[in-house]
């Protein structure tokens, strides 16, 4: 049996608030399947409440719209063009402090660099300032969103 995803005018008044949200969710899912090729799976054991699902669907829809229209921006510009010293100008005693300040600043601006333990702080600092800052990415900004980058030198 097929679900009907439209609301007839006379049906709108007969639906409970929860039913209205469920219908809106069904319409949002259809739109996302048609426009972005989204896939949804029915029958999950841990179903979301209709209200939470609606918030999530709208968040995803907003992200897709922002991403579709996004311009390119460097990581450096995205985080506000901060002033940080060149790695060569820092002595060994101050490099760790400056790296921690830089990582904290980036985090406050929604950018995170992930890397394995064991790398010298100077190597990571130099990578951020000389390479990551120049990287062009989509300019998509949403509350709570964090862009993660991974330092893996074997892929250089």
PDB file of N, CA and C in Angstrom, residues 10-46:
ATOM      1  N   UNK A  10      -9.299  19.748   3.700  1.00  0.00           N
ATOM      2  CA  UNK A  10     -10.197  19.375   4.794  1.00  0.00           C
ATOM      3  C   UNK A  10      -9.507  18.468   5.814  1.00  0.00           C
ATOM      4  N   UNK A  11      -8.437  17.745   5.400  1.00  0.00           N
ATOM      5  CA  UNK A  11      -7.726  16.868   6.321  1.00  0.00           C
ATOM      6  C   UNK A  11      -6.841  17.645   7.288  1.00  0.00           C
ATOM      7  N   UNK A  12      -6.371  18.814   6.880  1.00  0.00           N
ATOM      8  CA  UNK A  12      -5.437  19.572   7.706  1.00  0.00           C
ATOM      9  C   UNK A  12      -6.011  19.870   9.086  1.00  0.00           C
ATOM     10  N   UNK A  13      -7.291  20.182   9.137  1.00  0.00           N
ATOM     11  CA  UNK A  13      -7.910  20.540  10.407  1.00  0.00           C
ATOM     12  C   UNK A  13      -8.167  19.326  11.286  1.00  0.00           C
ATOM     13  N   UNK A  14      -8.199  18.136  10.698  1.00  0.00           N
ATOM     14  CA  UNK A  14      -8.502  16.931  11.458  1.00  0.00           C
ATOM     15  C   UNK A  14      -7.253  16.266  12.030  1.00  0.00           C
ATOM     16  N   UNK A  15      -6.095  16.689  11.605  1.00  0.00           N
ATOM     17  CA  UNK A  15      -4.859  16.072  12.077  1.00  0.00           C
ATOM     18  C   UNK A  15      -4.427  16.660  13.413  1.00  0.00           C
ATOM     19  N   UNK A  16      -3.849  15.806  14.233  1.00  0.00           N
ATOM     20  CA  UNK A  16      -3.264  16.286  15.485  1.00  0.00           C
ATOM     21  C   UNK A  16      -1.951  16.995  15.151  1.00  0.00           C
ATOM     22  N   UNK A  17      -1.425  17.795  16.066  1.00  0.00           N
ATOM     23  CA  UNK A  17      -0.130  18.440  15.801  1.00  0.00           C
ATOM     24  C   UNK A  17       0.964  17.424  15.459  1.00  0.00           C
ATOM     25  N   UNK A  18       0.985  16.281  16.139  1.00  0.00           N
ATOM     26  CA  UNK A  18       1.995  15.262  15.848  1.00  0.00           C
ATOM     27  C   UNK A  18       1.814  14.692  14.444  1.00  0.00           C
ATOM     28  N   UNK A  19       0.568  14.466  14.032  1.00  0.00           N
ATOM     29  CA  UNK A  19       0.312  13.946  12.685  1.00  0.00           C
ATOM     30  C   UNK A  19       0.742  14.952  11.621  1.00  0.00           C
ATOM     31  N   UNK A  20       0.518  16.229  11.883  1.00  0.00           N
ATOM     32  CA  UNK A  20       0.944  17.265  10.933  1.00  0.00           C
ATOM     33  C   UNK A  20       2.464  17.250  10.765  1.00  0.00           C
ATOM     34  N   UNK A  21       3.181  17.106  11.877  1.00  0.00           N
ATOM     35  CA  UNK A  21       4.648  17.057  11.806  1.00  0.00           C
ATOM     36  C   UNK A  21       5.093  15.811  11.054  1.00  0.00           C
ATOM     37  N   UNK A  22       4.441  14.676  11.298  1.00  0.00           N
ATOM     38  CA  UNK A  22       4.784  13.442  10.575  1.00  0.00           C
ATOM     39  C   UNK A  22       4.584  13.619   9.072  1.00  0.00           C
ATOM     40  N   UNK A  23       3.484  14.265   8.683  1.00  0.00           N
ATOM     41  CA  UNK A  23       3.221  14.510   7.255  1.00  0.00           C
ATOM     42  C   UNK A  23       4.288  15.440   6.674  1.00  0.00           C
ATOM     43  N   UNK A  24       4.638  16.478   7.422  1.00  0.00           N
ATOM     44  CA  UNK A  24       5.689  17.388   6.959  1.00  0.00           C
ATOM     45  C   UNK A  24       7.010  16.639   6.802  1.00  0.00           C
ATOM     46  N   UNK A  25       7.311  15.752   7.741  1.00  0.00           N
ATOM     47  CA  UNK A  25       8.530  14.949   7.654  1.00  0.00           C
ATOM     48  C   UNK A  25       8.521  14.083   6.402  1.00  0.00           C
ATOM     49  N   UNK A  26       7.379  13.467   6.105  1.00  0.00           N
ATOM     50  CA  UNK A  26       7.273  12.643   4.901  1.00  0.00           C
ATOM     51  C   UNK A  26       7.531  13.473   3.648  1.00  0.00           C
ATOM     52  N   UNK A  27       6.985  14.692   3.616  1.00  0.00           N
ATOM     53  CA  UNK A  27       7.206  15.570   2.460  1.00  0.00           C
ATOM     54  C   UNK A  27       8.670  15.996   2.354  1.00  0.00           C
ATOM     55  N   UNK A  28       9.285  16.315   3.480  1.00  0.00           N
ATOM     56  CA  UNK A  28      10.708  16.675   3.468  1.00  0.00           C
ATOM     57  C   UNK A  28      11.557  15.517   2.956  1.00  0.00           C
ATOM     58  N   UNK A  29      11.241  14.307   3.392  1.00  0.00           N
ATOM     59  CA  UNK A  29      11.990  13.135   2.930  1.00  0.00           C
ATOM     60  C   UNK A  29      11.838  12.952   1.428  1.00  0.00           C
ATOM     61  N   UNK A  30      10.618  13.092   0.919  1.00  0.00           N
ATOM     62  CA  UNK A  30      10.404  12.966  -0.526  1.00  0.00           C
ATOM     63  C   UNK A  30      11.209  14.010  -1.288  1.00  0.00           C
ATOM     64  N   UNK A  31      11.196  15.238  -0.799  1.00  0.00           N
ATOM     65  CA  UNK A  31      11.954  16.313  -1.446  1.00  0.00           C
ATOM     66  C   UNK A  31      13.444  15.984  -1.463  1.00  0.00           C
ATOM     67  N   UNK A  32      13.968  15.503  -0.337  1.00  0.00           N
ATOM     68  CA  UNK A  32      15.391  15.182  -0.249  1.00  0.00           C
ATOM     69  C   UNK A  32      15.751  13.990  -1.137  1.00  0.00           C
ATOM     70  N   UNK A  33      14.851  13.015  -1.248  1.00  0.00           N
ATOM     71  CA  UNK A  33      15.105  11.870  -2.130  1.00  0.00           C
ATOM     72  C   UNK A  33      15.137  12.327  -3.583  1.00  0.00           C
ATOM     73  N   UNK A  34      14.210  13.207  -3.956  1.00  0.00           N
ATOM     74  CA  UNK A  34      14.132  13.671  -5.341  1.00  0.00           C
ATOM     75  C   UNK A  34      15.289  14.597  -5.700  1.00  0.00           C
ATOM     76  N   UNK A  35      15.647  15.500  -4.807  1.00  0.00           N
ATOM     77  CA  UNK A  35      16.649  16.516  -5.122  1.00  0.00           C
ATOM     78  C   UNK A  35      18.083  16.084  -4.846  1.00  0.00           C
ATOM     79  N   UNK A  36      18.313  15.302  -3.791  1.00  0.00           N
ATOM     80  CA  UNK A  36      19.685  14.941  -3.426  1.00  0.00           C
ATOM     81  C   UNK A  36      19.966  13.449  -3.475  1.00  0.00           C
ATOM     82  N   UNK A  37      18.964  12.657  -3.800  1.00  0.00           N
ATOM     83  CA  UNK A  37      19.173  11.213  -3.825  1.00  0.00           C
ATOM     84  C   UNK A  37      19.266  10.602  -2.439  1.00  0.00           C
ATOM     85  N   UNK A  38      18.672  11.271  -1.461  1.00  0.00           N
ATOM     86  CA  UNK A  38      18.713  10.767  -0.083  1.00  0.00           C
ATOM     87  C   UNK A  38      18.012   9.421   0.010  1.00  0.00           C
ATOM     88  N   UNK A  39      18.460   8.611   0.956  1.00  0.00           N
ATOM     89  CA  UNK A  39      17.843   7.315   1.219  1.00  0.00           C
ATOM     90  C   UNK A  39      17.431   7.272   2.686  1.00  0.00           C
ATOM     91  N   UNK A  40      16.230   6.806   2.914  1.00  0.00           N
ATOM     92  CA  UNK A  40      15.708   6.673   4.268  1.00  0.00           C
ATOM     93  C   UNK A  40      15.272   5.238   4.470  1.00  0.00           C
ATOM     94  N   UNK A  41      15.491   4.728   5.644  1.00  0.00           N
ATOM     95  CA  UNK A  41      15.168   3.341   5.952  1.00  0.00           C
ATOM     96  C   UNK A  41      14.053   3.303   6.981  1.00  0.00           C
ATOM     97  N   UNK A  42      13.022   2.554   6.679  1.00  0.00           N
ATOM     98  CA  UNK A  42      11.872   2.427   7.571  1.00  0.00           C
ATOM     99  C   UNK A  42      12.097   1.286   8.552  1.00  0.00           C
ATOM    100  N   UNK A  43      11.384   1.323   9.647  1.00  0.00           N
ATOM    101  CA  UNK A  43      11.393   0.213  10.580  1.00  0.00           C
ATOM    102  C   UNK A  43      12.533   0.202  11.574  1.00  0.00           C
ATOM    103  N   UNK A  44      13.129   1.324  11.822  1.00  0.00           N
ATOM    104  CA  UNK A  44      14.216   1.379  12.798  1.00  0.00           C
ATOM    105  C   UNK A  44      13.670   1.094  14.195  1.00  0.00           C
ATOM    106  N   UNK A  45      14.455   0.389  14.992  1.00  0.00           N
ATOM    107  CA  UNK A  45      14.035   0.087  16.361  1.00  0.00           C
ATOM    108  C   UNK A  45      14.100   1.317  17.260  1.00  0.00           C
ATOM    109  N   UNK A  46      14.886   2.286  16.880  1.00  0.00           N
ATOM    110  CA  UNK A  46      15.037   3.494  17.689  1.00  0.00           C
ATOM    111  C   UNK A  46      14.517   4.684  16.900  1.00  0.00           C
TER     112      UNK A  46
END
